Short mmCIF file of C-alpha atoms in Angstrom, two decimals:
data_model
loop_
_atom_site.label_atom_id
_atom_site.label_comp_id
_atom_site.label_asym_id
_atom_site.label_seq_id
_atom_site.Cartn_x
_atom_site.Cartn_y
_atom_site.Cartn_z
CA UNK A 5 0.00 0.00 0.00
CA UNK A 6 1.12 3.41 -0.79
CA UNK A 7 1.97 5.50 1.96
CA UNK A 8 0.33 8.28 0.60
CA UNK A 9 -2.73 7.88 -1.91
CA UNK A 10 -4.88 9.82 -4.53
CA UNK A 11 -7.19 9.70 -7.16
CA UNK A 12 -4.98 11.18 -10.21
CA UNK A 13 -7.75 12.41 -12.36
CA UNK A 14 -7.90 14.46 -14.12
CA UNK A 15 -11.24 16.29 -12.66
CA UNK A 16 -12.68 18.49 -15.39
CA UNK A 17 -15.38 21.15 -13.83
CA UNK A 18 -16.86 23.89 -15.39
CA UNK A 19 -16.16 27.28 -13.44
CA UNK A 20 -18.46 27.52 -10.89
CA UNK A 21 -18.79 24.26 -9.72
CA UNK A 22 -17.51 22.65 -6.22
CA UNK A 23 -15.37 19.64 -6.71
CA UNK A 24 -13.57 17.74 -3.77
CA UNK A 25 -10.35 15.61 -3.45
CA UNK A 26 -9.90 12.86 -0.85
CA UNK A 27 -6.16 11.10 0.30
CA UNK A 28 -5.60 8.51 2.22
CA UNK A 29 -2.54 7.75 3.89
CA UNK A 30 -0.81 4.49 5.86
CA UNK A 31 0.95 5.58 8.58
CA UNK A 32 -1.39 5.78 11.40
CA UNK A 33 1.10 7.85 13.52
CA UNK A 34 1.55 11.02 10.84
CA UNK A 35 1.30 13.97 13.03
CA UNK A 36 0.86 17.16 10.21
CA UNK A 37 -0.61 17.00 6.61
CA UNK A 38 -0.97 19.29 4.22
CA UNK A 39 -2.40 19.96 0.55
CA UNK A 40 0.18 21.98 -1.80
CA UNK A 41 -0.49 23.07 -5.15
CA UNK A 42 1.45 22.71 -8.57
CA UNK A 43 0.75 24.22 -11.13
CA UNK A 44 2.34 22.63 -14.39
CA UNK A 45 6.81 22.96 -14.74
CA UNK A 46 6.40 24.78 -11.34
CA UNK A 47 7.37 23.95 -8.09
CA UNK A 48 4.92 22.83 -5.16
CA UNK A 49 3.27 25.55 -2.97
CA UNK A 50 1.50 25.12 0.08
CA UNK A 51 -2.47 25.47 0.04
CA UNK A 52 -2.96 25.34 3.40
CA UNK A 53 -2.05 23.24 6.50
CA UNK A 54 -5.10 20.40 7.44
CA UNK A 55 -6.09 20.46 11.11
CA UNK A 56 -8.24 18.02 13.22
CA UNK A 57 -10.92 19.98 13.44
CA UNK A 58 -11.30 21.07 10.00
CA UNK A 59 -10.24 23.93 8.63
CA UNK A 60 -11.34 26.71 5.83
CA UNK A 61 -9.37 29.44 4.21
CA UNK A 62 -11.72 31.51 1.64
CA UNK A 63 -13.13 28.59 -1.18
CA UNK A 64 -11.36 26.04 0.15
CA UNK A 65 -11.62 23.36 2.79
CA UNK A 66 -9.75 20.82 4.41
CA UNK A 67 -10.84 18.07 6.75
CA UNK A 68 -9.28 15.10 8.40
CA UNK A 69 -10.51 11.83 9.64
CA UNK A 70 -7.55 10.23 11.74
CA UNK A 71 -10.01 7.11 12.06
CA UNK A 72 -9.85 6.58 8.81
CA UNK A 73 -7.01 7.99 7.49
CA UNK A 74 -8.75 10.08 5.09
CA UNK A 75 -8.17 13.68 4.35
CA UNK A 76 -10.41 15.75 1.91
CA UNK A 77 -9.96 19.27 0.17
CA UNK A 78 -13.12 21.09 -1.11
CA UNK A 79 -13.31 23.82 -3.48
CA UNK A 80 -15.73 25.82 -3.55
CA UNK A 81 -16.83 28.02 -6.88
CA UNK A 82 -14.25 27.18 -8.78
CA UNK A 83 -12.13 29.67 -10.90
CA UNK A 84 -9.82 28.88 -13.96
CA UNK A 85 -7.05 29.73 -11.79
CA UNK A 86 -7.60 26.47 -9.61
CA UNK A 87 -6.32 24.45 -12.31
CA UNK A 88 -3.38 22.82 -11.14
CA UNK A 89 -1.80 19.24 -9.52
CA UNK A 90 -3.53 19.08 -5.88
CA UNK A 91 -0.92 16.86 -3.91
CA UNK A 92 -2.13 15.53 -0.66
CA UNK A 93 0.69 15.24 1.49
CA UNK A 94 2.04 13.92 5.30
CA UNK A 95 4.45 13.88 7.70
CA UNK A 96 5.50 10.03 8.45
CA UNK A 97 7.01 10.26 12.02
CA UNK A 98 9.76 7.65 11.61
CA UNK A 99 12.48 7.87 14.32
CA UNK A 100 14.93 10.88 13.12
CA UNK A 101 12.66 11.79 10.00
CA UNK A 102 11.94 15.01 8.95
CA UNK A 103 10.83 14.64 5.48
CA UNK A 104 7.18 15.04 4.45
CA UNK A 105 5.61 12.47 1.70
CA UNK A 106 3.91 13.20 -1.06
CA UNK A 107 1.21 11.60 -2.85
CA UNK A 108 1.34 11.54 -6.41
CA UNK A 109 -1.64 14.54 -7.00
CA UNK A 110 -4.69 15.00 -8.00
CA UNK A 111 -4.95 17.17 -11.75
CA UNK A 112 -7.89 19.67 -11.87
CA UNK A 113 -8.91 21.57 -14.91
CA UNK A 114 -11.56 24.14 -14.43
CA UNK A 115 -13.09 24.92 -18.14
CA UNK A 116 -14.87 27.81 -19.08
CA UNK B 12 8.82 34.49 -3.32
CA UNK B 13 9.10 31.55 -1.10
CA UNK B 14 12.71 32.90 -0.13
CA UNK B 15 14.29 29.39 -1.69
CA UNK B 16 16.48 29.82 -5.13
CA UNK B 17 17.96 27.18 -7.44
CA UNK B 18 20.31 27.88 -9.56
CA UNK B 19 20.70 27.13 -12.48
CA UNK B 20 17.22 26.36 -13.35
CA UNK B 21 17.26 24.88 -16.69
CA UNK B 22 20.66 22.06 -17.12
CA UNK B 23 21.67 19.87 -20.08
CA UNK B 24 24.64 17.54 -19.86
CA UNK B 25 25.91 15.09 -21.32
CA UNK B 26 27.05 11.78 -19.41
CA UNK B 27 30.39 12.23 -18.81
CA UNK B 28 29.73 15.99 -17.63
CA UNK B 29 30.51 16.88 -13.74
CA UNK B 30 28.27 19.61 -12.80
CA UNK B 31 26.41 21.17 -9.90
CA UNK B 32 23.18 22.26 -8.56
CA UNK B 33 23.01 25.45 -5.99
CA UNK B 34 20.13 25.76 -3.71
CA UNK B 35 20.35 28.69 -0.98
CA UNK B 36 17.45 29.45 1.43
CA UNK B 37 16.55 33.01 2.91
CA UNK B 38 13.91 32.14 5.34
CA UNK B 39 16.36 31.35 9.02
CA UNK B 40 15.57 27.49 8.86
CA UNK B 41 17.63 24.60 10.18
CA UNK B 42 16.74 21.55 7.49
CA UNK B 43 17.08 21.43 3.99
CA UNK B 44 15.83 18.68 1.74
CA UNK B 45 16.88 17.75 -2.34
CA UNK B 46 13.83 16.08 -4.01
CA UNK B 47 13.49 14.38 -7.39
CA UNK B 48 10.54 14.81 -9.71
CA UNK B 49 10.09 12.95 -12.91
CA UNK B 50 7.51 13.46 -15.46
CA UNK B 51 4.08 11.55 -14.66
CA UNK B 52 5.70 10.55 -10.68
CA UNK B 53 5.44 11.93 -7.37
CA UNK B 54 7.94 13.59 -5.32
CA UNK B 55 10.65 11.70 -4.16
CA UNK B 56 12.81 12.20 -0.87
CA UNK B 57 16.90 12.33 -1.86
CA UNK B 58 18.34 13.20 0.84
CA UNK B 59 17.61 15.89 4.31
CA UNK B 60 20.21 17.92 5.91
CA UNK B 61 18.98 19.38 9.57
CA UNK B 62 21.92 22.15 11.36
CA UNK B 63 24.41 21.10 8.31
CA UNK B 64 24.53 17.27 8.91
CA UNK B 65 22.68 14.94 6.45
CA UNK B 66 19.94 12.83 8.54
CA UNK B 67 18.56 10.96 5.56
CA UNK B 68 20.27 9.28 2.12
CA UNK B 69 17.34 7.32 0.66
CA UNK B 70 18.74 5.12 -1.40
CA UNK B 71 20.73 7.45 -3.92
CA UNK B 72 22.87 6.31 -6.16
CA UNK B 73 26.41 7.68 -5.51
CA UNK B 74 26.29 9.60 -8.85
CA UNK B 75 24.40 11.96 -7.07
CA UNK B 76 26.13 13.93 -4.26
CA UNK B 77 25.16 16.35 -1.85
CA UNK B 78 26.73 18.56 0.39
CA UNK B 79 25.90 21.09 2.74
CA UNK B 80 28.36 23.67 4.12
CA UNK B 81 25.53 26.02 6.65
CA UNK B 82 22.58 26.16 7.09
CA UNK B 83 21.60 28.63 4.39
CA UNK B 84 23.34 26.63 1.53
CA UNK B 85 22.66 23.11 -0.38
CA UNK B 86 24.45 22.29 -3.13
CA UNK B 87 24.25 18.39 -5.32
CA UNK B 88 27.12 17.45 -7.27
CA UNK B 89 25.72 15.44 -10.22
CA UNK B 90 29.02 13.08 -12.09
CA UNK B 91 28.33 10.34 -15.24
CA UNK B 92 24.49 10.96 -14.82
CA UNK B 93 21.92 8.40 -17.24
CA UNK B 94 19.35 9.44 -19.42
CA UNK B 95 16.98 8.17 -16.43
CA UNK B 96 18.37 10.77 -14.14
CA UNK B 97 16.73 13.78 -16.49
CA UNK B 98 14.16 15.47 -14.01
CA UNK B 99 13.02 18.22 -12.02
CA UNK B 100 15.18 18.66 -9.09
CA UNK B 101 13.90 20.99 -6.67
CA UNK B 102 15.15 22.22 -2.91
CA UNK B 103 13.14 22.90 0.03
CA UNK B 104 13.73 23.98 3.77
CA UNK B 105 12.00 24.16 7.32
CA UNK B 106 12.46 24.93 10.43
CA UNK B 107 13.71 21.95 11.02
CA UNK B 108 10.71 20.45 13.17
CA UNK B 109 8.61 17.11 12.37
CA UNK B 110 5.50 19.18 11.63
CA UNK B 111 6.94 22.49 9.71
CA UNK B 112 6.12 23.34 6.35
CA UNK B 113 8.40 23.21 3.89
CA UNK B 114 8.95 25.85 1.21
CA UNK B 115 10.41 24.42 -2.31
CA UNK B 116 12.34 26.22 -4.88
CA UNK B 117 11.66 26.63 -8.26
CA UNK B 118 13.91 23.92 -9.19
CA UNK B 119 16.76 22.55 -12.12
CA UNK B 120 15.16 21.19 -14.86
CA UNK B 121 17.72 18.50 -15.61
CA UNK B 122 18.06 16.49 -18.96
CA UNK B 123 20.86 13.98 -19.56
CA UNK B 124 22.33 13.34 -22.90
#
């Protein structure tokens, strides 16, 4: 099992519409996750941090389900400018390890 | 600006080339991490530096060389690379701790001859 997994997609969504990404990862002891944002022969950027409780920052929202292992990103009306690589990604709290992993992403389009 | 530069950021070279990549960070943190990125593949771990010394080697071949002389400064000395080694190579840093986010550079785009 992957330690870290998406659906690839692509999602296509018209602007406008509210589409949502899930992750699941392995390691039942990951203390932080994240979702970063790529947008195509750029680097990753972080979205925004996930929390326990859930957590929103304008359109988009995060939530996490430690029972499950499951972490989701909604977006909200959705603008052309959302199209990018969503990549789901979590700390794996290995003795000495510092490195976050990162799942392979999840490609939106948003078409006009 | 995520305070994280790469240079150069575009590299061709041919096999028996030696040749480096420069990463310095702006942003006070401790760790610094060298990731690989080919086409239609996720992100994968090279190697982590935290306060200069290198805390993880995952498995790199020894083609690929890193070194890390402060904090501030990563550098990965690339000698007889494959065609299979052509990638984006990017550089990131924290603070250091378990649950910090890291900030990436823009990255070498790397192609082997």
């Amino acid at each position: 099992r992957k330690e870290v997994e998406q659906d690839p997609g692509p999602f296509n969504v018209p602007e406008g519409a509210t589409v949502a990404f899930n992750c699941t990862y392995s390691n039942s002891a990951s203390q932080s996750f994240f979702w970063y944002r790529q947008d195509c022969r750029k680097e990753p950027k972080l979205l925004m941090s996930v929390y326990s409780s859930g957590n929103e920052d304008g359109r988009f929202t995060a939530q996490l389900n430690r029972a499950s292992q499951y972490i989701s990103l909604l977006i909200r009306d959705s603008k052309l400018s959302d199209s990018a690589t969503y990549l789901c990604v979590v700390n794996n709290p290995t003795t000495g390890r510092r490195a976050l992993t990162f799942g392979s992403g999840t490609r939106l389009q948003v078409q006009p | 600006e995520t305070g994280v530069t790469q240079t150069p950021r575009h590299l061709v070279m041919g096999m028996t080339n030696k040749k480096s990549l420069k990463c310095e960070q702006h942003l006070g943190h401790n760790a610094m991490y060298w990731y690989k990125q080919s086409a239609k593949k996720p992100l994968e771990l090279m190697f982590v530096y935290n306060f200069k010394e290198q805390t993880e080697n995952n498995s790199v071949p020894s083609r690929f060389s890193p070194e890390c002389p402060n904090s501030s400064h990563l550098f990965l000395h690339l000698h007889t690379l494959q065609p299979e080694d052509s990638a984006l190579y990017l550089c990131a840093s924290s603070s250091g701790l378990v649950t910090d986010t890291q900030y990436f550079g823009p990255g070498t785009r790397l192609t082997v001859l």
